[in-house]
């Protein structure tokens, strides 16, 4: 499916949103568990193996930030810098500190806010807390 302009007879296709397999099993939502990444860490090489080297038709990839080694930006940077894809955080049990690292690496979006993530909590607001600390993070909602 290639990006295409919209018109009077239909909406524009801006690209594909890959929501998985690099998500948390604990927050899988409707995703089939057999298709979720089965290792504790996902690297840029793992993503290239899974998705291929050309993501030209992909606009967004959802990742769970806890699947990346602390401080390792390679996967997010491979997607944002080499593939020009928007990295979205979601289907995650990440705390605010881990989510903040992902944003510092280049993530810019939160997939369906409040769904398939830890609830907002005053001691650790998780992904939701990014909205109060980072002005360059956007979000989608299910409505």
Coordinates of C-alpha atoms in Angstrom, one line a residue:
X1 CA 0.0 0.0 0.0
X2 CA 1.6 3.2 -1.1
X3 CA 0.8 6.7 0.2
X4 CA -1.8 8.4 -2.0
X5 CA -3.6 11.8 -2.1
X6 CA -7.2 11.9 -1.1
X7 CA -10.0 13.5 -2.9
X8 CA -13.8 14.0 -2.9
X9 CA -14.3 10.2 -3.1
X10 CA -11.9 9.1 -0.3
X11 CA -9.3 9.9 2.3
X12 CA -5.6 10.2 1.8
X13 CA -3.4 7.2 2.5
X14 CA -0.5 8.6 4.5
X15 CA 1.3 5.3 5.0
X16 CA 1.2 2.1 7.1
X17 CA 1.2 1.9 10.9
X18 CA 3.1 -1.1 12.1
X19 CA 1.8 -1.9 15.6
X20 CA 3.9 -4.8 16.6
X21 CA 5.6 -7.2 17.0
X22 CA 7.9 -5.1 19.3
X23 CA 5.4 -4.6 22.1
X24 CA 4.9 -5.9 25.6
X25 CA 3.1 -9.2 26.1
X26 CA 1.6 -7.8 29.3
X27 CA -0.1 -5.0 27.3
X28 CA -0.8 -6.8 24.1
X29 CA -4.4 -5.8 23.8
X30 CA -6.0 -7.6 20.8
X31 CA -2.6 -8.7 19.4
X32 CA -2.1 -12.4 19.0
X33 CA 0.6 -13.5 21.5
X34 CA 2.2 -15.8 19.0
X35 CA 3.2 -12.8 16.9
X36 CA 4.7 -10.7 19.7
X37 CA 8.5 -10.3 20.0
X38 CA 9.7 -13.1 22.3
X39 CA 13.0 -11.7 23.6
X40 CA 13.6 -9.3 26.4
X41 CA 15.5 -6.8 24.1
X42 CA 14.9 -5.6 20.5
X43 CA 17.8 -4.1 18.6
X44 CA 18.0 -2.1 15.3
X45 CA 19.3 -5.4 13.7
X46 CA 16.2 -7.2 15.0
X47 CA 13.9 -4.6 13.4
X48 CA 15.7 -4.7 10.1
X49 CA 15.4 -8.5 10.1
X50 CA 11.7 -8.3 10.9
X51 CA 10.7 -5.3 8.7
X52 CA 13.3 -5.3 6.0
X53 CA 15.7 -2.6 5.0
X54 CA 13.2 -0.4 3.1
X55 CA 10.2 1.0 5.1
X56 CA 9.2 3.5 2.4
X57 CA 5.5 2.9 2.7
X58 CA 5.5 2.9 6.5
X59 CA 4.6 6.1 8.4
X60 CA 4.5 4.9 12.1
X61 CA 5.9 2.1 14.1
X62 CA 4.7 1.4 17.6
X63 CA 7.3 0.1 20.1
X64 CA 7.3 -0.7 23.8
X65 CA 10.3 1.3 25.1
X66 CA 11.1 -1.3 27.8
X67 CA 12.1 -3.7 25.0
X68 CA 15.2 -1.7 24.4
X69 CA 18.3 -1.9 26.6
X70 CA 18.5 1.1 28.9
X71 CA 20.0 4.1 27.1
X72 CA 20.2 2.2 23.8
X73 CA 18.9 4.4 21.0
X74 CA 19.8 2.3 18.1
X75 CA 16.4 0.9 17.2
X76 CA 14.6 4.2 17.5
X77 CA 17.3 6.0 15.6
X78 CA 17.3 3.3 12.9
X79 CA 13.6 4.0 12.4
X80 CA 13.6 7.8 12.6
X81 CA 16.9 8.6 11.0
X82 CA 17.5 5.9 8.4
X83 CA 13.9 5.0 7.6
X84 CA 12.2 8.4 8.2
X85 CA 9.5 6.7 10.2
X86 CA 7.6 8.2 13.2
X87 CA 8.3 6.1 16.3
X88 CA 5.2 5.8 18.6
X89 CA 5.3 4.4 22.1
X90 CA 2.5 2.0 23.1
X91 CA 1.5 -1.5 24.2
X92 CA 3.9 -0.9 27.1
X93 CA 4.6 -1.3 30.8
X94 CA 7.3 1.4 30.7
X95 CA 7.7 3.8 33.5
X96 CA 8.2 7.5 32.8
X97 CA 12.0 7.3 33.0
X98 CA 12.2 4.6 30.3
X99 CA 9.7 6.4 28.1
X100 CA 11.7 9.7 28.5
X101 CA 14.8 7.9 27.2
X102 CA 12.8 6.7 24.1
X103 CA 11.6 10.3 23.5
X104 CA 15.2 11.6 23.9
X105 CA 16.2 9.0 21.2
X106 CA 13.6 10.3 18.8
X107 CA 10.1 8.8 19.6
X108 CA 7.4 11.5 19.0
X109 CA 4.0 9.8 19.4
X110 CA 2.0 7.7 21.9
X111 CA -0.3 5.1 20.4
X112 CA -3.9 5.2 21.6
X113 CA -3.4 7.1 24.8
X114 CA -4.6 5.3 28.0
X115 CA -5.1 2.0 26.2
X116 CA -2.6 -0.9 26.5
X117 CA -0.3 1.0 28.9
X118 CA 0.1 1.5 32.6
X119 CA -2.5 3.8 34.1
X120 CA -1.6 7.3 35.1
X121 CA -0.3 7.2 38.7
X122 CA 1.0 10.1 40.9
X123 CA 4.2 8.3 41.7
X124 CA 5.0 7.2 38.2
X125 CA 2.7 8.5 35.4
X126 CA 4.2 6.2 32.8
X127 CA 3.7 7.0 29.1
X128 CA 0.9 9.4 29.9
X129 CA 3.3 11.5 31.9
X130 CA 5.2 12.3 28.8
X131 CA 2.5 14.8 27.9
X132 CA 3.3 17.0 30.9
X133 CA 7.1 16.8 30.4
X134 CA 7.7 16.8 26.7
X135 CA 6.0 19.3 24.4
X136 CA 7.1 17.6 21.2
X137 CA 5.2 14.3 22.0
X138 CA 1.8 13.8 20.3
X139 CA -0.8 11.1 20.8
X140 CA -3.7 9.3 19.3
X141 CA -6.8 8.2 21.0
X142 CA -9.5 5.6 20.4
X143 CA -12.8 7.4 20.2

